[in-house]
Coordinates of C-alpha atoms in Angstrom, one line a residue:
Chain A
X1 CA 129.6 85.5 135.5
X2 CA 128.3 83.9 132.6
X3 CA 125.3 85.6 132.9
X4 CA 127.0 89.2 132.2
X5 CA 128.9 88.0 129.1
X6 CA 126.1 86.5 127.6
X7 CA 124.0 89.5 127.6
X8 CA 126.6 92.7 127.5
X9 CA 129.2 91.9 125.0
X10 CA 130.7 95.4 126.0
X11 CA 132.5 93.5 128.8
X12 CA 134.3 91.7 126.3
X13 CA 135.1 94.2 124.3
X14 CA 136.3 97.0 127.1
X15 CA 138.8 94.0 128.0
X16 CA 140.1 94.4 124.8
X17 CA 140.2 98.2 125.0
X18 CA 142.7 98.2 128.2
X19 CA 144.6 95.5 126.3
X20 CA 144.0 92.6 128.5
X21 CA 143.1 90.2 125.5
X22 CA 144.4 87.5 126.8
X23 CA 142.3 88.0 130.0
X24 CA 139.2 88.6 127.7
X25 CA 140.0 85.8 125.8
X26 CA 140.1 83.3 129.0
X27 CA 136.8 85.1 129.7
X28 CA 135.1 84.2 126.6
X29 CA 136.6 80.5 126.6
X30 CA 135.0 79.9 130.3
X31 CA 131.8 81.7 129.2
X32 CA 131.5 78.9 126.4
X33 CA 132.0 76.3 128.9
X34 CA 129.1 77.4 130.6
X35 CA 127.2 77.9 127.7
X36 CA 125.0 74.8 128.2
X37 CA 123.8 76.3 131.3
X38 CA 121.4 78.6 132.4
X39 CA 122.3 80.7 135.1
X40 CA 119.2 81.3 137.8
X41 CA 119.2 85.4 137.7
X42 CA 119.4 87.3 140.3
X43 CA 116.4 89.5 138.5
X44 CA 113.8 86.8 138.2
X45 CA 114.7 86.1 142.3
X46 CA 112.9 89.0 143.8
X47 CA 109.8 89.5 144.9
X48 CA 107.8 86.4 143.8
X49 CA 105.6 84.4 145.9
X50 CA 106.3 80.8 146.8
X51 CA 109.6 80.3 146.4
X52 CA 112.0 81.4 149.2
X53 CA 114.5 78.8 148.6
X54 CA 116.2 79.9 145.4
X55 CA 119.8 78.6 145.0
X56 CA 122.3 80.2 142.8
X57 CA 124.4 77.9 141.3
X58 CA 123.3 76.8 137.3
X59 CA 121.0 74.9 136.4
X60 CA 121.5 72.4 133.5
X61 CA 118.9 71.3 131.1
X62 CA 118.5 69.8 127.9
X63 CA 120.6 66.1 128.3
X64 CA 119.0 66.5 131.8
X65 CA 122.5 65.6 134.1
X66 CA 120.4 67.3 136.8
X67 CA 117.6 65.9 137.5
X68 CA 114.6 67.9 137.7
X69 CA 113.8 66.6 141.1
X70 CA 116.1 68.4 142.8
X71 CA 114.7 71.5 141.4
X72 CA 112.3 74.2 143.3
X73 CA 109.8 75.1 140.9
X74 CA 111.4 78.4 140.3
X75 CA 114.5 76.7 139.0
X76 CA 112.2 74.8 136.6
X77 CA 110.2 77.5 135.5
X78 CA 113.5 79.5 135.0
X79 CA 115.2 76.4 132.8
X80 CA 112.3 75.7 131.0
X81 CA 111.2 78.5 129.8
X82 CA 113.7 80.8 129.4
X83 CA 115.8 78.2 127.1
X84 CA 113.7 79.5 124.0
X85 CA 112.7 83.2 125.1
X86 CA 113.5 85.4 128.0
X87 CA 110.8 85.4 131.0
X88 CA 109.2 89.0 130.3
X89 CA 107.0 87.2 128.1
X90 CA 105.6 84.6 131.1
X91 CA 105.2 87.4 133.1
X92 CA 103.0 89.9 131.5
X93 CA 100.7 87.1 131.4
X94 CA 97.8 86.9 133.8
X95 CA 95.8 83.8 133.1
X96 CA 94.1 80.9 134.4
X97 CA 95.0 77.7 134.8
X98 CA 92.8 76.2 131.7
X99 CA 95.1 79.2 129.7
X100 CA 98.1 78.2 131.3
X101 CA 97.6 74.4 130.5
X102 CA 96.8 75.4 126.8
X103 CA 100.4 77.3 126.2
X104 CA 102.4 74.6 128.2
X105 CA 100.6 72.0 125.7
X106 CA 101.6 74.5 122.8
X107 CA 105.0 74.7 124.2
X108 CA 105.9 71.3 124.0
X109 CA 103.2 69.9 121.4
X110 CA 103.5 72.9 118.8
X111 CA 106.5 74.7 119.4
X112 CA 108.5 71.5 119.9
X113 CA 110.0 74.1 123.3
X114 CA 111.1 71.5 125.7
X115 CA 110.2 68.1 127.1
X116 CA 108.5 67.2 130.2
X117 CA 107.3 64.5 132.4
X118 CA 103.6 64.5 133.1
X119 CA 104.9 65.5 137.1
X120 CA 107.0 68.0 135.7
X121 CA 103.9 69.6 133.9
X122 CA 102.1 70.0 136.6
X123 CA 104.4 71.6 139.0
X124 CA 105.3 74.0 136.3
X125 CA 101.2 74.8 135.9
X126 CA 100.8 75.1 139.4
X127 CA 103.8 77.7 139.6
X128 CA 102.7 79.7 136.6
X129 CA 98.6 80.6 138.1
X130 CA 100.1 80.8 141.3
X131 CA 102.6 83.9 140.0
X132 CA 101.3 85.0 136.6
X133 CA 97.6 84.2 137.1
X134 CA 94.2 86.4 137.1
X135 CA 95.0 87.8 140.4
X136 CA 99.0 87.5 140.0
X137 CA 101.0 89.4 142.7
X138 CA 103.1 91.8 140.2
X139 CA 101.8 95.2 139.8
X140 CA 98.6 95.3 138.1
X141 CA 95.2 95.4 139.7
X142 CA 93.1 92.2 138.7
X143 CA 90.1 93.3 136.9
Chain B
X1 CA 158.1 81.3 115.5
X2 CA 155.6 80.8 117.7
X3 CA 152.6 78.9 116.2
X4 CA 149.6 81.5 116.3
X5 CA 147.0 79.8 118.3
X6 CA 143.7 79.0 117.0
X7 CA 141.2 82.1 116.4
X8 CA 138.6 80.8 119.1
X9 CA 135.2 82.3 117.5
X10 CA 131.6 81.1 117.9
X11 CA 131.6 78.4 115.0
X12 CA 135.1 77.3 116.0
X13 CA 133.0 76.1 120.0
X14 CA 130.1 75.2 118.1
X15 CA 132.4 72.4 116.1
X16 CA 134.6 71.7 119.5
X17 CA 131.3 70.6 121.3
X18 CA 129.6 69.3 118.3
X19 CA 133.4 67.4 117.5
X20 CA 132.9 66.1 121.6
X21 CA 129.6 64.5 121.1
X22 CA 127.1 67.2 122.2
X23 CA 123.5 66.5 121.7
X24 CA 121.8 68.3 118.7
X25 CA 119.8 69.4 120.9
X26 CA 122.1 71.4 122.9
X27 CA 124.1 72.4 119.7
X28 CA 120.3 74.4 119.1
X29 CA 120.6 75.6 122.6
X30 CA 124.0 76.8 121.7
X31 CA 122.8 79.1 119.1
X32 CA 120.1 80.6 121.0
X33 CA 122.5 81.7 123.1
X34 CA 124.6 82.7 120.4
X35 CA 121.7 85.1 118.5
X36 CA 120.9 86.4 122.2
X37 CA 124.7 87.2 123.0
X38 CA 124.5 88.8 120.0
X39 CA 121.4 90.7 120.5
X40 CA 122.4 92.3 123.5
X41 CA 125.5 93.2 122.8
X42 CA 123.6 95.8 120.4
X43 CA 121.3 96.6 123.4
X44 CA 122.1 99.1 126.2
X45 CA 119.9 99.9 129.6
X46 CA 118.7 103.4 130.4
X47 CA 115.5 104.4 127.9
X48 CA 113.4 103.8 131.2
X49 CA 113.6 107.3 132.2
X50 CA 113.2 108.5 128.9
X51 CA 110.1 106.6 128.6
X52 CA 108.5 107.3 131.8
X53 CA 109.0 111.2 130.8
X54 CA 107.6 110.6 127.6
X55 CA 104.3 109.7 129.9
X56 CA 104.1 112.9 131.6
X57 CA 103.4 113.4 135.1
X58 CA 99.8 111.1 135.1
X59 CA 101.1 108.1 136.3
X60 CA 99.7 108.1 139.6
X61 CA 96.6 109.0 138.3
X62 CA 96.6 106.0 136.2
X63 CA 96.8 104.0 139.6
X64 CA 93.9 105.5 141.0
X65 CA 91.7 103.2 139.0
X66 CA 90.0 106.5 137.6
X67 CA 91.1 105.0 134.2
X68 CA 90.2 101.9 133.3
X69 CA 92.2 99.0 132.1
X70 CA 92.9 100.5 128.6
X71 CA 93.9 103.3 130.0
X72 CA 97.1 102.4 132.0
X73 CA 99.8 104.0 130.0
X74 CA 102.3 101.6 129.1
X75 CA 105.2 102.4 130.8
X76 CA 103.8 101.3 134.0
X77 CA 103.4 97.8 133.2
X78 CA 107.1 98.3 132.1
X79 CA 110.0 97.3 134.6
X80 CA 112.6 99.0 135.7
X81 CA 115.6 96.9 134.0
X82 CA 113.8 96.3 130.5
X83 CA 116.5 97.1 127.4
X84 CA 116.4 99.1 124.7
X85 CA 117.2 98.6 121.0
X86 CA 119.7 101.4 120.2
X87 CA 118.0 101.7 116.8
X88 CA 114.7 102.3 118.2
X89 CA 114.8 104.7 121.2
X90 CA 111.8 104.9 123.2
X91 CA 110.5 101.8 122.1
X92 CA 108.1 99.2 124.6
X93 CA 109.8 96.0 124.5
X94 CA 107.3 93.2 125.4
X95 CA 110.3 90.5 125.2
X96 CA 113.4 90.8 124.9
X97 CA 114.3 87.6 123.1
X98 CA 112.7 86.9 120.5
X99 CA 112.4 90.8 120.0
X100 CA 108.6 92.4 120.2
X101 CA 108.0 95.5 120.7
X102 CA 106.1 98.8 120.0
X103 CA 105.8 102.7 120.6
X104 CA 103.4 104.6 122.4
X105 CA 100.8 106.0 120.4
X106 CA 102.3 110.0 120.7
X107 CA 105.4 108.8 119.0
X108 CA 103.1 107.4 116.3
X109 CA 101.8 110.6 114.7
X110 CA 104.0 111.1 111.3
X111 CA 102.1 110.4 108.5
X112 CA 105.0 108.1 107.2
X113 CA 106.4 106.1 110.4
X114 CA 110.2 106.6 110.9
X115 CA 112.0 103.0 110.3
X116 CA 113.1 103.9 114.0
X117 CA 109.7 104.0 115.3
X118 CA 108.4 101.1 113.4
X119 CA 107.1 98.3 116.2
X120 CA 109.0 94.7 115.9
X121 CA 107.4 91.4 116.3
X122 CA 109.7 88.1 116.0
X123 CA 108.5 84.8 116.5
X124 CA 112.8 83.3 116.1
X125 CA 116.3 84.8 116.2
X126 CA 117.2 87.7 113.6
X127 CA 119.8 86.2 110.5
X128 CA 122.9 86.8 110.6
X129 CA 122.9 88.3 107.2
X130 CA 120.5 91.0 108.5
X131 CA 123.0 92.0 111.3
X132 CA 125.8 91.9 109.5
X133 CA 124.3 93.8 106.2
X134 CA 125.8 90.9 104.4
X135 CA 123.5 90.0 100.6
X136 CA 126.2 87.2 99.8
X137 CA 124.3 84.1 98.6
X138 CA 120.9 85.7 98.7
X139 CA 118.1 84.7 96.3
X140 CA 114.5 84.8 96.3
X141 CA 113.0 81.8 95.2
X142 CA 109.3 81.9 93.6
X143 CA 108.5 78.0 93.0
X144 CA 105.6 75.7 93.2
X145 CA 102.4 76.5 90.8
X146 CA 104.1 78.5 88.3
X147 CA 105.4 77.8 84.9
X148 CA 108.7 79.4 85.2
X149 CA 110.1 78.4 88.8
X150 CA 112.7 81.6 89.6
X151 CA 115.4 82.5 91.7
X152 CA 116.3 86.1 91.9
X153 CA 119.5 87.6 93.1
X154 CA 118.8 91.1 95.0
X155 CA 120.2 92.9 91.6
X156 CA 117.5 91.3 89.4
X157 CA 114.4 92.4 91.8
X158 CA 116.1 95.8 91.6
X159 CA 116.0 96.0 88.1
X160 CA 112.4 95.2 87.7
X161 CA 109.6 98.4 87.8
X162 CA 109.5 99.8 91.2
X163 CA 107.0 101.3 93.6
X164 CA 107.6 103.3 96.6
X165 CA 104.8 103.9 98.4
X166 CA 103.2 104.4 102.7
X167 CA 101.8 101.2 103.4
X168 CA 99.8 99.4 107.0
X169 CA 101.7 96.9 108.8
X170 CA 99.7 95.8 112.1
X171 CA 100.6 92.8 114.1
X172 CA 97.5 90.3 114.2
X173 CA 97.7 90.7 118.1
X174 CA 97.5 94.3 118.4
X175 CA 95.3 95.9 120.9
X176 CA 95.2 92.0 122.8
X177 CA 96.5 93.8 126.5
X178 CA 92.5 95.7 126.8
X179 CA 90.9 91.9 126.2
X180 CA 88.8 91.1 129.4
X181 CA 89.4 87.9 130.2
X182 CA 93.3 88.6 129.5
X183 CA 94.5 86.3 126.8
X184 CA 97.5 84.9 125.8
X185 CA 100.4 86.2 124.0
X186 CA 102.1 89.4 123.8
X187 CA 100.4 92.3 125.4
X188 CA 100.2 94.6 122.5
X189 CA 98.9 97.4 123.3
X190 CA 98.0 100.5 120.6
X191 CA 101.5 100.4 119.0
X192 CA 102.0 97.5 117.1
X193 CA 101.1 99.2 113.7
X194 CA 103.6 101.9 111.6
X195 CA 102.9 103.0 108.4
X196 CA 106.3 103.2 106.4
X197 CA 107.3 104.1 103.0
X198 CA 108.3 100.8 101.5
X199 CA 110.4 100.8 98.0
X200 CA 110.1 97.7 96.0
X201 CA 108.4 95.4 93.3
X202 CA 104.7 94.5 92.8
X203 CA 104.3 90.8 94.0
X204 CA 102.1 90.4 90.8
X205 CA 104.8 91.6 88.5
X206 CA 106.9 88.7 90.0
X207 CA 104.0 86.2 89.8
X208 CA 103.4 87.2 85.9
X209 CA 107.3 86.8 85.3
X210 CA 106.9 83.1 87.4
X211 CA 103.8 82.6 85.0
X212 CA 100.5 81.4 87.7
X213 CA 99.5 77.6 86.7
X214 CA 95.5 77.6 86.8
X215 CA 95.6 75.8 89.5
X216 CA 97.6 78.5 91.7
X217 CA 95.4 79.3 94.8
X218 CA 97.9 80.4 97.9
X219 CA 100.9 82.2 98.5
X220 CA 103.3 80.4 101.2
X221 CA 106.1 82.2 102.5
X222 CA 109.5 81.4 104.1
X223 CA 112.1 83.9 105.5
X224 CA 115.6 83.6 106.4
X225 CA 115.1 83.8 110.6
X226 CA 116.2 80.9 112.2
X227 CA 113.4 78.9 114.6
X228 CA 113.9 78.5 118.3
X229 CA 114.4 75.2 119.6
X230 CA 112.8 72.9 117.3
X231 CA 110.0 75.2 116.2
X232 CA 109.0 75.0 112.7
X233 CA 109.9 77.5 110.1
X234 CA 107.4 80.9 110.5
X235 CA 105.3 80.7 107.9
X236 CA 102.1 82.0 106.5
X237 CA 100.0 83.1 103.0
X238 CA 97.4 84.6 101.5
X239 CA 95.2 84.0 98.7
X240 CA 96.4 84.7 95.3
X241 CA 93.6 87.5 94.6
X242 CA 95.4 89.5 97.3
X243 CA 99.0 88.7 95.9
X244 CA 98.2 90.3 93.2
X245 CA 96.9 93.2 94.4
X246 CA 98.7 96.4 93.5
X247 CA 99.9 97.2 96.8
X248 CA 101.3 93.7 97.7
X249 CA 104.5 94.5 97.4
X250 CA 108.5 92.7 97.8
X251 CA 110.1 95.4 99.8
X252 CA 114.0 96.3 99.6
X253 CA 113.8 99.6 101.0
X254 CA 112.2 101.3 103.6
X255 CA 111.7 104.9 104.5
X256 CA 114.6 105.4 101.3
X257 CA 117.0 103.2 103.1
X258 CA 118.2 99.4 103.1
X259 CA 115.3 97.5 105.5
X260 CA 116.6 97.9 109.0
X261 CA 117.7 94.0 110.6
X262 CA 114.7 94.3 112.8
X263 CA 112.1 95.2 110.2
X264 CA 113.5 92.2 107.4
X265 CA 116.7 93.4 106.0
X266 CA 117.4 92.6 103.2
X267 CA 114.0 91.7 101.5
X268 CA 110.2 91.2 103.2
X269 CA 107.0 90.9 101.9
X270 CA 104.7 93.7 102.6
X271 CA 100.8 92.7 102.4
X272 CA 99.1 95.8 103.6
X273 CA 96.0 96.0 105.5
X274 CA 96.3 92.4 106.5
X275 CA 97.4 91.1 109.5
X276 CA 101.1 91.8 110.0
X277 CA 102.2 88.0 109.8
X278 CA 101.1 87.7 106.2
X279 CA 104.6 90.3 105.7
X280 CA 107.2 87.7 106.0
X281 CA 110.6 89.3 107.1
X282 CA 113.7 88.1 105.8
X283 CA 112.0 87.0 102.7
X284 CA 113.8 84.2 100.6
X285 CA 111.1 82.0 99.2
X286 CA 107.5 82.3 97.7
X287 CA 106.0 78.5 97.3
X288 CA 102.7 79.0 95.1
X289 CA 100.4 76.4 96.5
X290 CA 97.5 74.7 95.0
X291 CA 95.5 74.8 98.3
X292 CA 95.1 77.1 101.8
X293 CA 98.6 77.3 102.9
X294 CA 98.8 74.5 105.8
X295 CA 101.7 75.7 108.1
X296 CA 101.7 75.6 111.5
X297 CA 100.8 79.1 111.5
X298 CA 98.1 78.5 109.2
X299 CA 96.0 76.1 111.1
X300 CA 94.4 75.7 115.0
X301 CA 94.5 78.5 116.8
X302 CA 97.7 80.3 115.3
X303 CA 96.4 83.6 113.6
X304 CA 93.0 82.3 113.3
X305 CA 89.6 84.3 114.8
X306 CA 86.3 82.3 115.5
X307 CA 83.8 82.4 112.3
X308 CA 80.9 83.3 114.8
X309 CA 80.8 85.2 118.0
X310 CA 82.0 83.5 121.4
X311 CA 81.2 83.7 124.7
X312 CA 84.5 85.2 126.2
X313 CA 86.9 83.2 128.0
X314 CA 85.9 79.9 126.1
X315 CA 88.0 78.1 123.6
X316 CA 85.3 77.1 120.5
X317 CA 86.2 74.2 118.7
X318 CA 88.9 74.3 116.1
X319 CA 86.4 73.6 113.2
X320 CA 85.0 77.1 114.1
X321 CA 88.0 79.0 113.9
X322 CA 89.3 81.0 110.3
X323 CA 92.5 82.2 108.8
X324 CA 92.3 85.9 110.7
X325 CA 93.1 88.3 107.2
X326 CA 92.0 92.3 107.0
X327 CA 92.2 94.3 109.6
X328 CA 89.2 95.8 110.7
X329 CA 87.8 99.7 111.3
X330 CA 90.4 101.2 113.6
X331 CA 91.8 105.1 114.6
X332 CA 94.3 106.0 117.1
X333 CA 94.9 109.4 119.1
X334 CA 98.6 110.3 118.5
X335 CA 98.0 114.3 119.4
X336 CA 97.7 115.1 122.5
X337 CA 100.2 112.5 124.7
X338 CA 98.3 110.7 127.2
X339 CA 98.3 112.6 130.9
X340 CA 98.8 115.7 129.3
X341 CA 97.9 118.8 131.5
X342 CA 95.7 121.8 129.8
X343 CA 94.4 125.1 130.9
X344 CA 90.5 126.1 130.8
X345 CA 89.5 127.3 127.6
X346 CA 93.0 126.7 125.9
X347 CA 92.7 125.4 122.5
X348 CA 94.0 121.8 122.2
X349 CA 94.8 120.6 118.7
X350 CA 93.8 116.9 118.2
X351 CA 94.9 114.4 115.8
X352 CA 94.8 110.8 114.9
X353 CA 94.9 108.1 112.5
X354 CA 92.5 106.1 110.9
X355 CA 92.5 103.2 108.6
X356 CA 90.1 100.4 107.6
X357 CA 91.9 97.2 106.2
X358 CA 90.3 96.3 103.1
X359 CA 87.4 99.2 103.1
X360 CA 87.6 103.1 103.4
X361 CA 87.2 105.2 106.2
X362 CA 84.1 107.3 106.5
X363 CA 84.4 109.3 109.4
X364 CA 86.0 110.0 112.9
X365 CA 84.0 111.2 115.6
X366 CA 85.4 112.6 119.0
X367 CA 83.9 112.7 122.2
X368 CA 85.1 114.1 125.6
X369 CA 82.3 112.9 127.7
X370 CA 82.4 109.3 127.9
X371 CA 80.3 109.2 124.4
X372 CA 77.2 111.1 125.2
X373 CA 77.7 114.1 122.9
X374 CA 80.2 113.6 119.4
X375 CA 81.8 116.0 117.0
X376 CA 83.1 115.2 113.8
X377 CA 86.8 115.3 112.5
X378 CA 88.5 116.5 109.6
X379 CA 89.5 113.6 107.6
X380 CA 91.9 114.1 105.4
X381 CA 92.3 110.9 102.6
X382 CA 95.2 108.8 102.4
X383 CA 97.6 108.8 99.9
X384 CA 96.6 105.2 98.9
X385 CA 94.1 102.6 99.8
X386 CA 96.4 100.9 102.4
X387 CA 98.1 104.2 103.8
X388 CA 96.5 105.6 107.0
X389 CA 93.8 108.7 106.9
X390 CA 94.8 111.7 108.9
X391 CA 92.0 113.0 111.3
X392 CA 92.3 116.7 113.1
X393 CA 90.3 118.8 115.6
X394 CA 90.3 121.3 117.7
X395 CA 89.2 120.8 121.4
X396 CA 88.8 123.5 124.6
X397 CA 87.3 122.6 127.9
X398 CA 85.0 125.2 129.9
X399 CA 85.7 123.9 133.2
X400 CA 88.5 122.2 134.5
X401 CA 88.5 118.2 135.4
X402 CA 89.8 115.0 134.4
X403 CA 88.8 114.3 130.7
X404 CA 89.0 111.6 128.6
X405 CA 89.4 111.9 124.6
X406 CA 87.4 109.3 122.6
X407 CA 88.0 109.0 118.7
X408 CA 86.1 106.2 117.1
X409 CA 86.4 105.8 113.7
X410 CA 83.5 104.4 111.1
X411 CA 84.3 102.7 107.7
X412 CA 82.5 102.9 104.4
X413 CA 79.9 99.8 105.1
X414 CA 78.3 101.3 108.0
X415 CA 81.1 99.4 110.8
X416 CA 82.2 101.2 113.6
X417 CA 84.5 100.7 116.3
X418 CA 83.4 99.1 119.5
X419 CA 82.7 100.5 122.8
X420 CA 83.9 97.0 124.8
X421 CA 86.5 94.7 123.1
X422 CA 84.5 91.8 121.3
X423 CA 86.9 88.8 122.2
X424 CA 88.3 86.0 120.8
X425 CA 91.0 83.4 122.0
X426 CA 94.0 84.6 121.1
X427 CA 93.6 88.4 121.1
X428 CA 93.9 89.2 117.5
X429 CA 92.1 92.1 115.5
X430 CA 91.2 94.2 118.7
X431 CA 89.6 97.5 117.6
X432 CA 88.0 99.1 120.7
X433 CA 87.8 102.6 120.9
X434 CA 90.8 104.9 121.9
X435 CA 90.5 106.6 125.4
X436 CA 93.0 109.2 126.4
X437 CA 93.0 110.9 129.2
X438 CA 93.8 114.4 130.0
X439 CA 93.7 117.2 132.7
X440 CA 92.6 120.3 132.8
X441 CA 93.5 122.8 135.6
X442 CA 93.7 119.8 138.0

């Protein structure tokens, strides 16, 4: 639900329009309570390799109340990467391991985007190479 | 009488979270979500059909491998659920937060690009001021190596002599998707360029008013866009010589109106002919420095290109990288549209733009047989040095078949567009020739 509220503010507005101001406020409060959570959203669940066991519960990042050990690589990817930017950017890339390592190190060291352990770094890079590598499986043919 | 409940708004929630001991990092994240929500509340769906319609019906042909990588219609790289931006219909959104998007060449035919078709490349959020169109408290600071630091209000700026002219702004990464091997970053094709009419004050008038010291070497630009996460503010600069050019302006007008929120309201720099990141949006400070600006986006591999040709796929040492400045010779075919269908003998108007950064365009040649034969297009000079040239020609095909229209621009120094894209590690300054597929009676 929080996903819908974040992305389409019209939900709030249309509630108001139908006189459900109180309900809308409640909804807004709920969404606010969920603000620090990143919901693993459905549209990123379809069709990617390797990861058929994505859970739909929220993943909390930042202060790390949920250990990354409990996350699948895909959950980790969504949680860490989409904290700063939407995932189209990642999914449009076709990069080899050297380049993904370069990107990941820049994200951490240059852009200050996230904090990860060495182990998490390896898991994320493996995931990125497997899914968005030079011969990725999502559409465009490799050269 | 019942007490009115306290207004629930985002600021209240932020305060509430802070009061209850939220981590500063989490508060930052809150801001990101907040700006994302604001953005998406202005975003609708449903632009995709229009996008596909714009590319004609050659989509399947593009998939059969005939066209080569540089020719796959942009729409095919698109996903069915990508957002559209209400005031930028038809924009191919590469990433929706921070938003970046471009237009296909056939939508860039105008000599002066309409605001609705000016590409967007953001590194951070869009400032609240731009979304709310609120000028309260806005000033432009000029400081550093100047005799009289300035703090100008928008009214003071508008009282200074103004200029108005079409000027080119092109993202440094325009053409990145055509690099082989693939490089990291937004996969711009050919549309991260625009030549809108900008109105504003010459930067040199403002710098003269502040009085440059002899030590002034370089500018450093800052804007109001909120950085994402722990990122440093996006900042780049230009040498004083370029800052003093009559075409480098502090713009408060775009195509006769205030700037759009996406394009830098209320005020941005326009540094025409140079990589777009020099043209700081949401500008509020120009710091004059006594050396080359050394912000993060001036160093390492950011907006820097190798000083010598490098092996494709390799990464030269940082010491072999230099700041990307001017664009190089380039052209665009804006008529016809990719994959248009024609009849044998039909007269086909073909047109487009050409430009060459700091240099002049000497000629544009057109080929329909993979570069074996060329014909020269008619070239109209631009209204100023930093607007694009218009070129036109007419073609007709005597036999049916699949053809590619190629355009190749030459500058006045003898440089021409390459047939294969020379490579650099971040995919900057791509200027490979434009190839446009058409079909005749097939």
